[in-house]
Amino acid sequence: MTENIPNFYYFCKKYYITMKGMTVNEIIDETKAGKNIPDFLIYFFIILLLLIDFMPYFKTTEIINIQFLYLSFLNLLAGIYLYLNNALIPPTFFSIWKKSQFLKIYIIFLVLCAVSFFVAKNTSLVITKMTQLLVVFCLFLNLSILLKDKLQLFFKIVFIVGIFAFLQSWQELCHFIIIPKRASIIDLLTNMKGNTGNINILAASLSIKVPFLLLGIVHYNGLRKYFLLFALFSATAVIFLTGARTALLDLFAIYTVYIIYLLREHKAVRTTFTKILLLIIPTLISVLFANSIFEKSKDSGRYVSLQNRIGEINTNDASANVRLLYWENALQLAQKNPVLGIGLGNYRIESIPYEKYISDDTTVSLHTHNDFLEITSETGILNGLLYFALLAVLFFINLKNTIKSSSEQTKNIAVLALMLVLVYGIDSFFNFPMYRPTMSIFFVLILALTILNNSKTSEILNATRLNTKTIAIALIALSLFTSYTAYHICKASHLQYMILSDDINNNTKGVLTGDEVLKQMPDYPNVFSTSESFYEYAGIYFIRENNFEKALQCFSKAEKINPYVGRIDFYKQVISSKKGNLDSAYIYAQKAFSTRPRNYDLYKSASIYATLKKDTVQLLKNHALFSTYRNIPEEWVKTAKSLQNAGAGYNRLVEFLDSGLRKMPKDSTLLSQKNAFLITDYLIKGQRYESESKSDLALKTYQSALKIDPDNIYVLQNIGFYYLKNGQYDKAILNLTKALQKPGLNDGKTEYYLGMSYQLVKDKANACKYYRIALDKKFIDRNNPAIQNCG
C-alpha cells in the first residue's frame, strides 16, 4: 500500500483537485496527523473525568465547586497538550461545527446566558454560573478533538464507564450487604449520596451510566460480560434504594428504548429475547434486594417499598405539588422579564419573594427543579426555548441515525447517545443537572458523540482550514479564565465551610472573627449556597462581638444582596433589644415575620415583642397570618399563652382555643391547654370564694377542676389547703400526699403544710419528716418553731 501512495500524490498534484483551497495531499496529511493521538491518552482522559465522583470536598460546602475547578484544570492541561502537539488538531475540524445545527443553538444559548449579565441584580452569580457553563463548553471542545477519528474505541470507553458505575454503586451498596448490629437502616438509606451532593443526584449519576452497561453486556462475552452484569445489578440496586422517582422514570425510558432497538436490529428472535432477558434479570434481582432492605427499615414514608414509591409518581404527592409551585414561580419571573430574564444564576435569590407563602422557615428552593424553566426565568423565553430545542435536536439526530444508518458502529453510538439524551432530558425536566459535573460530563459526551458520529468525509474535504495553534491558544486562554474564577468560587465555598463550622447562628463566638470574614469576603459568589449573603454572616459575627456599628454596616450591604429571608431584620431586632430599644426591636421583629410569614422562629420572635407591648390585636393578626399557611397545634398554644401574658381574659382565651379545636377537633395539645386555662380559672375562683368565706362554693369549684384533671397537683394542693383550714386534717393529708406523688411541686410549701397536718393529728414522726424536707428545700429555716420542736 505505501509504495502506491506517491503515485496517488502525483495524480492529485497533477490534476490539483482542490476543495475550498485544500488539496487532497493536505487532506491525507491531516488524516495522518489526526490519527496520531495515542489511544491510552483517550482512556486516561475519560478516567480522569469519571474520577470526579470520588473526589473529596477539601473543606468546601459543595462538591460541585471542587469538581468544576478540577474539570477546568483538566481543560487547561488538554489545551497545553494540544498546543505542544498542535498537529493533532485537524485544521478542518471546526468547519464540521459550522454544519452542525445543534452546535449553533448551543453557542447562541451560551451567548444569551452571558448577555444576561447586563440585566442581573446580582452579577456575581452570573459570573459563577457562566464559569461553570464555560468549563463544560471547553470540555466539549477538548473531548471532541480527542475523540476525532477515535470512535473505534467506543466499546472500550463503554467498558471504562461500566467499571466506574460499579465502583460508584458498590461504594454505597457495601453498607447494605453486611449491616452492623446497631446501625439504623433508615440512616443508611437517607445518608446515601456518595460524592454527588445529595441522594437524588446520586441516582441520576448512576442512571446515566446504565446505558453503557446495557450496550457493554450485549457487546462483550466472557468475564467482561459477567462483570458488567454484576455492575448493572449494583447500579440499579442503589438507584432503587435511593427511592428517586426521576431515576425510576429514567430506567423505564432506557430499557424501553434499548429493548425496542434490539428487537428491531436482531432478526433472530430467540437470541434477541435471550439478550433482553439477560439485561432484565439483574434488575429484577436488584428490585428484590431493595425491597428486602425497605422491609427491614420499617419506614412509613419514602422507603416503604419500591412499588409504593412508583405509585407516588403523580401530581397529588406533596413534593410534586411544591415542585409545580416552583415552576409557576419561574413562569411568573419569565413573564415579568421575557427578553433577557433576571440574570443567570439569579433565580436562587429573586425567586424567594415568590416562595414566602409556600416555603416553611428558612427553606428556599435554590433551583426550579426544571432546568428549562430555570433558564427561561434567568435568561429569557427565547433562550429557554433554545435550550429545549438543543436537547430535542440531539434526540432526533440520534433517533434518525439509530433507525436509518447502515453502519453498526454508527447505530451503537447513536442509540447510546439517544438513551443519554433521554436520561439527561428527563432529569432536566424534574431536577437541575446543568450545574452538576457528574451529569455535565455526559452532556458533553452526548454533544461530542453526536457531532463526530455525523461528520462525513465530504464535509472534511469541503472544510475551511484554521490555524491549529490558534485553536489551542483559545482553549488555553478560556481554561485559564475559568480556572481563575473557579478557584475563587472554591475559596468562597471554603469560607462558607468555615462559617458553618463555627455555627455562628447559635454560638456566641467561633474560630473566625467579623474582621476575618470581611478580609476574606468573596467577590463571586457573594452569597452562600443557601442564598444568604456573606455580609449577613459577617454582621452576625460582629453582633457576637458586641460591635453593633460594624454589624449594621454589614447588614446594610447584605440587604442590597438578599433582603428576602427576614434574617437581616431579625438580627437588627437582636441589636435593638441588646441596646434596650424595645420599640425598634418590636418593629424589626414584625418586619422580619411579614417577610417570611411561614417562619416559625420569626413568628415566635414577633409574638414575644407583641406580648411585651401588651398588643393582643397584633398577636391575633400574626396568628391569623401564620395559621393561614401553617395550622399547627403548637402555634395555637403559643399564641394562647402569649395572649394570657398580654392580659387577655379567660373567656377570650377559651374562645380562641375553641376556634382552634373546631379546625383540629382531635388534637390533644389544644384540648390540654384549654383544660389548663379552665383549671386555672377554677383555682382563681376557688381562692376568691375562700377569701370571701364562701367555703362551700370554694370546695365545689375545686372539685369541678378535679373532674377535668384528677391528677392536677395544683388542684390537689388547693383542696388539701382547704381541708387544713377547715380542720379536716385526714382529708388534707390525703390530698397533699397525692399532690406530692406527682412531679412539679419543688418549693417545699406542700411538704410544710403536710407536716402541719400530721402535727395536728399528733403524728410527730411524719410531721418532722415533712418539716425537714421543707427545710431542705429552703421553704423554712432552722429558726422556725416547727423544725425546732423536732429536735
Short mmCIF file of C-alpha atoms in Angstrom, two decimals, residues 487-684:
data_model
loop_
_atom_site.label_atom_id
_atom_site.label_comp_id
_atom_site.label_asym_id
_atom_site.label_seq_id
_atom_site.Cartn_x
_atom_site.Cartn_y
_atom_site.Cartn_z
CA TYR A 487 -10.59 28.87 42.14
CA HIS A 488 -12.21 31.98 43.65
CA ILE A 489 -15.56 30.18 43.78
CA CYS A 490 -13.85 27.39 45.74
CA LYS A 491 -12.36 29.96 48.13
CA ALA A 492 -15.85 31.32 48.75
CA SER A 493 -17.11 27.79 49.37
CA HIS A 494 -14.26 27.22 51.85
CA LEU A 495 -15.18 30.41 53.71
CA GLN A 496 -18.77 29.19 53.90
CA TYR A 497 -17.49 25.89 55.28
CA MET A 498 -15.54 27.74 57.99
CA ILE A 499 -18.52 29.89 58.94
CA LEU A 500 -20.85 26.90 59.11
CA SER A 501 -18.29 25.06 61.23
CA ASP A 502 -18.41 27.96 63.69
CA ASP A 503 -22.23 27.65 63.76
CA ILE A 504 -22.28 31.36 64.45
CA ASN A 505 -26.09 31.46 64.21
CA ASN A 506 -26.21 29.68 67.58
CA ASN A 507 -22.77 30.07 69.17
CA THR A 508 -21.51 33.19 70.89
CA LYS A 509 -18.16 33.04 69.09
CA GLY A 510 -16.22 30.94 66.63
CA VAL A 511 -12.79 30.39 65.18
CA LEU A 512 -13.29 33.31 62.80
CA THR A 513 -13.99 36.93 63.72
CA GLY A 514 -16.06 39.51 61.92
CA ASP A 515 -12.96 41.28 60.61
CA GLU A 516 -11.54 38.00 59.31
CA VAL A 517 -14.76 37.29 57.42
CA LEU A 518 -14.61 40.79 55.89
CA LYS A 519 -10.98 40.24 54.94
CA GLN A 520 -11.88 37.03 53.08
CA MET A 521 -15.11 38.42 51.60
CA PRO A 522 -15.52 36.89 48.11
CA ASP A 523 -16.46 38.90 45.04
CA TYR A 524 -18.23 35.91 43.48
CA PRO A 525 -20.35 34.32 44.53
CA ASN A 526 -21.32 36.86 47.19
CA VAL A 527 -23.93 34.56 48.72
CA PHE A 528 -23.91 31.18 50.41
CA SER A 529 -25.06 28.13 48.50
CA THR A 530 -28.22 28.59 50.61
CA SER A 531 -28.64 32.17 49.27
CA GLU A 532 -27.70 34.24 52.36
CA SER A 533 -25.14 36.99 51.84
CA PHE A 534 -21.62 36.61 53.25
CA TYR A 535 -22.05 40.14 54.64
CA GLU A 536 -25.04 38.88 56.63
CA TYR A 537 -22.81 36.37 58.41
CA ALA A 538 -20.10 38.96 58.96
CA GLY A 539 -22.78 41.04 60.70
CA ILE A 540 -23.70 38.11 62.95
CA TYR A 541 -20.04 37.74 63.98
CA PHE A 542 -19.95 41.43 64.89
CA ILE A 543 -23.13 41.04 66.97
CA ARG A 544 -21.44 38.25 68.93
CA GLU A 545 -18.51 40.63 69.45
CA ASN A 546 -20.92 43.43 70.54
CA ASN A 547 -19.66 45.61 67.70
CA PHE A 548 -23.12 46.78 66.66
CA GLU A 549 -21.94 49.61 64.41
CA LYS A 550 -19.98 47.27 62.13
CA ALA A 551 -22.79 44.74 62.28
CA LEU A 552 -25.29 47.29 60.98
CA GLN A 553 -22.88 48.32 58.21
CA CYS A 554 -22.64 44.69 57.11
CA PHE A 555 -26.41 44.21 57.27
CA SER A 556 -26.86 47.31 55.12
CA LYS A 557 -24.70 45.72 52.40
CA ALA A 558 -26.35 42.33 52.86
CA GLU A 559 -29.79 43.88 52.42
CA LYS A 560 -28.84 45.01 48.92
CA ILE A 561 -27.87 41.44 48.01
CA ASN A 562 -30.65 39.37 49.57
CA PRO A 563 -33.30 41.04 51.76
CA TYR A 564 -35.91 38.33 51.24
CA VAL A 565 -35.47 35.77 54.06
CA GLY A 566 -36.15 38.01 57.09
CA ARG A 567 -32.89 37.15 58.86
CA ILE A 568 -31.38 40.62 58.50
CA ASP A 569 -34.36 42.28 60.22
CA PHE A 570 -34.28 39.54 62.84
CA TYR A 571 -30.67 40.37 63.72
CA LYS A 572 -31.43 44.10 63.66
CA GLN A 573 -34.10 43.27 66.23
CA VAL A 574 -31.44 41.47 68.30
CA ILE A 575 -29.23 44.58 68.19
CA SER A 576 -32.11 46.87 69.20
CA SER A 577 -33.02 44.54 72.04
CA LYS A 578 -29.43 44.47 73.33
CA LYS A 579 -29.40 48.26 73.21
CA GLY A 580 -32.63 48.32 75.24
CA ASN A 581 -34.68 49.87 72.43
CA LEU A 582 -37.74 47.61 72.61
CA ASP A 583 -39.84 49.78 70.27
CA SER A 584 -37.32 49.34 67.43
CA ALA A 585 -36.93 45.66 68.28
CA TYR A 586 -40.70 45.28 68.02
CA ILE A 587 -40.76 46.96 64.59
CA TYR A 588 -37.88 44.82 63.24
CA ALA A 589 -39.45 41.62 64.62
CA GLN A 590 -42.73 42.41 62.85
CA LYS A 591 -40.93 43.28 59.62
CA ALA A 592 -38.94 40.03 59.69
CA PHE A 593 -42.10 37.98 60.27
CA SER A 594 -44.04 39.71 57.48
CA THR A 595 -41.14 38.94 55.12
CA ARG A 596 -41.41 35.20 55.86
CA PRO A 597 -44.85 34.55 57.41
CA ARG A 598 -44.29 30.76 57.43
CA ASN A 599 -41.13 31.00 59.53
CA TYR A 600 -41.99 29.72 63.00
CA ASP A 601 -38.92 31.22 64.69
CA LEU A 602 -39.67 34.68 63.26
CA TYR A 603 -43.30 34.25 64.28
CA LYS A 604 -42.31 33.42 67.87
CA SER A 605 -39.96 36.39 67.99
CA ALA A 606 -42.70 38.76 66.79
CA SER A 607 -45.06 37.26 69.38
CA ILE A 608 -42.60 37.86 72.22
CA TYR A 609 -42.38 41.59 71.49
CA ALA A 610 -46.12 41.92 70.89
CA THR A 611 -46.64 40.29 74.30
CA LEU A 612 -44.20 42.71 75.94
CA LYS A 613 -46.14 45.57 74.34
CA LYS A 614 -49.44 44.01 75.54
CA ASP A 615 -50.59 44.22 71.92
CA THR A 616 -53.21 41.48 71.77
CA VAL A 617 -54.57 42.80 68.48
CA GLN A 618 -51.18 42.32 66.78
CA LEU A 619 -50.82 38.90 68.38
CA LEU A 620 -54.09 37.81 66.79
CA LYS A 621 -53.11 39.36 63.43
CA ASN A 622 -49.82 37.47 63.46
CA HIS A 623 -51.59 34.27 64.41
CA ALA A 624 -54.15 34.70 61.61
CA LEU A 625 -51.37 35.20 59.05
CA PHE A 626 -49.22 32.29 60.24
CA SER A 627 -52.07 29.81 60.72
CA THR A 628 -53.36 30.55 57.23
CA TYR A 629 -50.33 28.70 55.88
CA ARG A 630 -49.22 26.50 58.79
CA ASN A 631 -52.02 25.31 61.02
CA ILE A 632 -50.02 23.59 63.77
CA PRO A 633 -51.27 22.99 67.35
CA GLU A 634 -48.04 24.24 68.99
CA GLU A 635 -48.56 27.65 67.40
CA TRP A 636 -52.13 27.90 68.75
CA VAL A 637 -50.91 27.06 72.25
CA LYS A 638 -48.03 29.54 71.93
CA THR A 639 -50.43 32.30 70.89
CA ALA A 640 -52.87 31.42 73.67
CA LYS A 641 -50.13 31.74 76.31
CA SER A 642 -48.93 34.98 74.73
CA LEU A 643 -52.48 36.35 74.87
CA GLN A 644 -52.70 35.31 78.52
CA ASN A 645 -49.42 37.04 79.33
CA ALA A 646 -50.56 40.13 77.41
CA GLY A 647 -53.62 40.38 79.67
CA ALA A 648 -56.37 38.65 77.68
CA GLY A 649 -59.28 37.44 79.80
CA TYR A 650 -60.31 33.87 80.47
CA ASN A 651 -63.31 33.92 78.14
CA ARG A 652 -61.21 35.30 75.30
CA LEU A 653 -58.57 32.60 75.78
CA VAL A 654 -61.09 29.76 75.83
CA GLU A 655 -62.90 31.19 72.80
CA PHE A 656 -59.57 31.36 70.97
CA LEU A 657 -58.73 27.72 71.74
CA ASP A 658 -62.24 26.62 70.83
CA SER A 659 -61.73 28.12 67.38
CA GLY A 660 -58.59 26.00 67.09
CA LEU A 661 -60.41 22.88 68.24
CA ARG A 662 -63.05 23.43 65.58
CA LYS A 663 -60.26 23.13 63.00
CA MET A 664 -58.43 20.32 64.83
CA PRO A 665 -61.10 18.63 66.98
CA LYS A 666 -58.98 15.61 67.91
CA ASP A 667 -55.83 17.46 68.90
CA SER A 668 -54.80 16.65 72.47
CA THR A 669 -52.39 19.61 72.70
CA LEU A 670 -55.13 22.19 72.24
CA LEU A 671 -57.55 20.33 74.48
CA SER A 672 -54.91 20.06 77.20
CA GLN A 673 -54.22 23.81 77.02
CA LYS A 674 -57.93 24.61 77.15
CA ASN A 675 -58.27 22.41 80.23
CA ALA A 676 -55.27 24.15 81.79
CA PHE A 677 -56.99 27.50 81.31
CA LEU A 678 -60.25 26.12 82.76
CA ILE A 679 -58.44 24.70 85.78
CA THR A 680 -56.57 27.97 86.35
CA ASP A 681 -59.87 29.84 86.21
CA TYR A 682 -61.43 27.40 88.73
CA LEU A 683 -58.44 27.80 91.06
CA ILE A 684 -58.66 31.59 90.92
#
